[in-house]
CSV table of C-alpha atoms in Angstrom, one decimal:
chain,number,residue,atom,x,y,z
A,1,UNK,CA,114.7,188.6,81.8
A,2,UNK,CA,115.0,184.7,81.7
A,3,UNK,CA,117.2,183.1,78.9
A,4,UNK,CA,116.1,180.0,76.8
A,5,UNK,CA,118.8,177.7,76.2
A,6,UNK,CA,118.7,175.9,72.9
A,7,UNK,CA,119.2,172.0,72.8
A,8,UNK,CA,120.7,170.5,70.0
A,9,UNK,CA,119.6,167.0,69.3
A,10,UNK,CA,121.9,164.7,67.7
A,11,UNK,CA,121.2,162.0,65.1
A,12,UNK,CA,122.9,158.5,65.0
A,13,UNK,CA,125.0,159.8,62.1
A,14,UNK,CA,126.4,162.8,64.4
A,15,UNK,CA,126.9,160.3,67.4
A,16,UNK,CA,129.2,158.2,65.3
A,17,UNK,CA,130.9,161.1,64.0
A,18,UNK,CA,131.7,162.2,67.6
A,19,UNK,CA,133.3,158.8,68.1
A,20,UNK,CA,135.3,159.2,64.8
A,21,UNK,CA,136.7,162.5,65.9
A,22,UNK,CA,137.4,161.4,69.3
A,23,UNK,CA,135.2,163.6,71.4
A,24,UNK,CA,133.3,160.4,72.7
A,25,UNK,CA,135.2,157.1,73.2
A,26,UNK,CA,134.2,153.5,72.9
A,27,UNK,CA,134.9,153.3,76.6
A,28,UNK,CA,132.6,156.2,77.4
A,29,UNK,CA,129.2,154.6,79.0
A,30,UNK,CA,126.8,156.7,77.1
A,31,UNK,CA,123.8,156.1,74.9
A,32,UNK,CA,121.8,158.2,72.5
A,33,UNK,CA,118.0,158.7,73.6
A,34,UNK,CA,115.7,161.1,71.8
A,35,UNK,CA,118.7,162.8,70.4
A,36,UNK,CA,120.5,163.8,73.7
A,37,UNK,CA,123.7,161.7,74.8
A,38,UNK,CA,123.2,160.4,78.2
A,39,UNK,CA,125.9,159.0,80.6
A,40,UNK,CA,124.9,155.6,81.7
A,41,UNK,CA,125.2,154.9,85.6
A,42,UNK,CA,128.2,152.5,86.5
A,43,UNK,CA,127.5,148.8,86.5
A,44,UNK,CA,127.9,147.4,90.0
A,45,UNK,CA,128.7,143.7,90.6
A,46,UNK,CA,125.1,143.0,91.4
A,47,UNK,CA,124.0,144.4,88.2
A,48,UNK,CA,126.6,142.8,86.0
A,49,UNK,CA,125.7,139.4,87.9
A,50,UNK,CA,121.9,139.8,87.0
A,51,UNK,CA,122.9,140.6,83.3
A,52,UNK,CA,124.9,137.3,83.3
A,53,UNK,CA,122.2,135.4,84.7
A,54,UNK,CA,119.7,136.7,82.2
A,55,UNK,CA,122.1,135.8,79.5
A,56,UNK,CA,122.4,132.4,80.5
A,57,UNK,CA,118.8,132.0,81.1
A,58,UNK,CA,117.6,133.4,77.7
A,59,UNK,CA,120.3,131.1,75.8
A,60,UNK,CA,118.6,128.0,77.4
A,61,UNK,CA,115.2,129.3,77.0
A,62,UNK,CA,115.6,130.5,73.2
A,63,UNK,CA,118.2,128.1,72.3
A,64,UNK,CA,119.3,128.6,68.4
A,65,UNK,CA,116.2,130.3,67.6
A,66,UNK,CA,117.5,133.6,68.7
A,67,UNK,CA,120.9,135.4,69.2
A,68,UNK,CA,121.6,136.7,72.9
A,69,UNK,CA,123.1,140.3,72.5
A,70,UNK,CA,124.6,141.6,75.8
A,71,UNK,CA,124.9,145.2,76.2
A,72,UNK,CA,125.1,146.4,72.7
A,73,UNK,CA,123.4,149.0,70.7
A,74,UNK,CA,119.8,148.7,69.4
A,75,UNK,CA,119.3,151.5,66.6
A,76,UNK,CA,115.5,152.4,67.4
A,77,UNK,CA,115.3,155.4,65.0
A,78,UNK,CA,117.7,158.2,63.8
A,79,UNK,CA,117.4,159.8,67.3
A,80,UNK,CA,118.0,156.7,69.8
A,81,UNK,CA,120.4,154.2,69.9
A,82,UNK,CA,120.3,152.8,73.7
A,83,UNK,CA,122.2,149.8,74.8
A,84,UNK,CA,119.9,147.6,76.3
A,85,UNK,CA,121.3,144.9,79.0
A,86,UNK,CA,119.9,142.1,76.8
A,87,UNK,CA,118.3,142.1,73.3
A,88,UNK,CA,116.8,138.6,72.0
A,89,UNK,CA,117.4,139.0,68.5
A,90,UNK,CA,116.2,137.2,65.2
A,91,UNK,CA,119.1,135.2,64.0
A,92,UNK,CA,120.8,136.8,61.0
A,93,UNK,CA,123.8,135.3,58.8
A,94,UNK,CA,126.0,138.1,59.4
A,95,UNK,CA,125.3,138.1,63.4
A,96,UNK,CA,124.6,141.8,63.1
A,97,UNK,CA,128.2,142.8,62.0
A,98,UNK,CA,126.9,144.8,59.0
A,99,UNK,CA,124.5,147.3,60.9
A,100,UNK,CA,123.2,147.2,64.7
A,101,UNK,CA,120.0,145.7,65.1
A,102,UNK,CA,116.9,147.8,64.3
A,103,UNK,CA,113.4,147.1,65.8
A,104,UNK,CA,112.5,144.6,63.0
A,105,UNK,CA,115.5,142.4,64.4
A,106,UNK,CA,114.6,142.5,67.8
A,107,UNK,CA,112.4,140.1,69.8
A,108,UNK,CA,112.7,141.2,73.4
A,109,UNK,CA,114.8,143.4,75.5
A,110,UNK,CA,115.4,143.0,79.0
A,111,UNK,CA,116.7,145.7,81.4
A,112,UNK,CA,118.2,145.3,84.9
A,113,UNK,CA,117.5,148.2,87.2
A,114,UNK,CA,118.6,149.1,90.7
A,115,UNK,CA,119.2,152.6,90.6
A,116,UNK,CA,118.2,153.2,86.9
A,117,UNK,CA,114.4,151.9,87.7
A,118,UNK,CA,113.2,155.3,87.1
A,119,UNK,CA,115.0,155.8,83.9
A,120,UNK,CA,114.5,152.1,82.4
A,121,UNK,CA,110.6,152.4,83.4
A,122,UNK,CA,109.8,156.2,82.4
A,123,UNK,CA,112.3,156.6,79.6
A,124,UNK,CA,113.3,153.3,78.0
A,125,UNK,CA,110.1,151.3,78.1
A,126,UNK,CA,108.1,154.0,76.4
A,127,UNK,CA,110.8,154.4,73.7
A,128,UNK,CA,110.8,150.8,73.2
A,129,UNK,CA,106.9,150.6,72.9
A,130,UNK,CA,107.2,153.8,70.3
A,131,UNK,CA,109.8,151.7,68.6
A,132,UNK,CA,107.6,148.7,68.3
A,133,UNK,CA,109.7,146.2,70.1
A,134,UNK,CA,107.5,143.5,71.1
A,135,UNK,CA,108.3,142.6,74.7
A,136,UNK,CA,110.3,144.5,77.3
A,137,UNK,CA,111.4,142.6,80.6
A,138,UNK,CA,112.5,145.0,83.4
A,139,UNK,CA,114.1,142.9,86.2
A,140,UNK,CA,113.4,145.3,89.3
A,141,UNK,CA,116.1,144.5,91.8
A,142,UNK,CA,114.8,146.9,94.3
A,143,UNK,CA,111.2,145.5,94.6
A,144,UNK,CA,112.3,141.7,93.8
A,145,UNK,CA,109.9,141.6,91.0
A,146,UNK,CA,110.0,140.9,87.1
A,147,UNK,CA,108.0,143.7,85.1
A,148,UNK,CA,107.0,142.5,81.7
A,149,UNK,CA,105.6,145.0,78.8
A,150,UNK,CA,104.3,143.6,75.7
A,151,UNK,CA,101.7,144.2,72.8
A,152,UNK,CA,103.0,147.6,71.8
A,153,UNK,CA,99.8,149.6,70.2
A,154,UNK,CA,99.8,153.3,69.2
A,155,UNK,CA,103.1,154.0,71.0
A,156,UNK,CA,102.4,152.3,74.5
A,157,UNK,CA,102.3,148.4,75.9
A,158,UNK,CA,98.7,147.2,76.2
A,159,UNK,CA,100.0,144.4,78.4
A,160,UNK,CA,101.8,145.4,81.7
A,161,UNK,CA,102.4,142.7,84.7
A,162,UNK,CA,104.4,142.4,87.5
A,163,UNK,CA,105.6,138.7,88.1
A,164,UNK,CA,106.8,137.7,91.9
A,165,UNK,CA,108.8,134.7,93.1
A,166,UNK,CA,106.9,131.6,93.1
A,167,UNK,CA,105.4,132.2,89.5
A,168,UNK,CA,106.6,131.3,86.0
A,169,UNK,CA,106.8,133.4,83.0
A,170,UNK,CA,107.0,132.4,79.5
A,171,UNK,CA,107.8,134.9,76.6
A,172,UNK,CA,105.1,135.4,74.1
A,173,UNK,CA,107.5,134.6,71.5
A,174,UNK,CA,107.3,131.5,69.6
A,175,UNK,CA,109.3,128.5,70.8
A,176,UNK,CA,110.5,130.1,74.1
A,177,UNK,CA,110.4,127.9,77.1
A,178,UNK,CA,108.9,128.7,80.4
A,179,UNK,CA,111.2,130.2,83.2
A,180,UNK,CA,110.7,130.5,87.0
A,181,UNK,CA,110.7,134.0,88.1
A,182,UNK,CA,112.8,133.0,90.9
A,183,UNK,CA,115.4,132.1,88.4
A,184,UNK,CA,115.3,135.4,86.6
A,185,UNK,CA,115.4,137.5,89.8
A,186,UNK,CA,117.9,135.3,91.4
């Protein structure tokens, strides 16, 4: 006889109650994805350097028309609150100190992926599409390409393209300046 294990799906409220109770700490590298608390992979120096590079490029690209948020939560729904490497946000007077950004405030999300490439492209990108995030960039360090996903429709992105060194990329967002893919890839 086989035993069926039941899984409990946590809400964002449950997640924060675990923090308040000391079950989780702010130092734990975890994110809530589809009701499951998942441990994130450790951040190596190569990954961290690329996140810093993107942060700088996006600050230059978007100027004051957007806020650049680095490795902070985005509440997609009651069961998912990932920590994207970069989220480009609509400006808000409180700088999101009253509540984490939701999909309505997100213009673009960028993930830097090396050991996390499968997780980022097979779990997080579809999750972002279902939430209606307008655009996602995955800096694929393993293949030295920039993967761009845009135009969410019915829970999936209708536009997906890989950009290589020698090409330029401009976000579809208003006011964004073009970037050389080589600058994004480092």
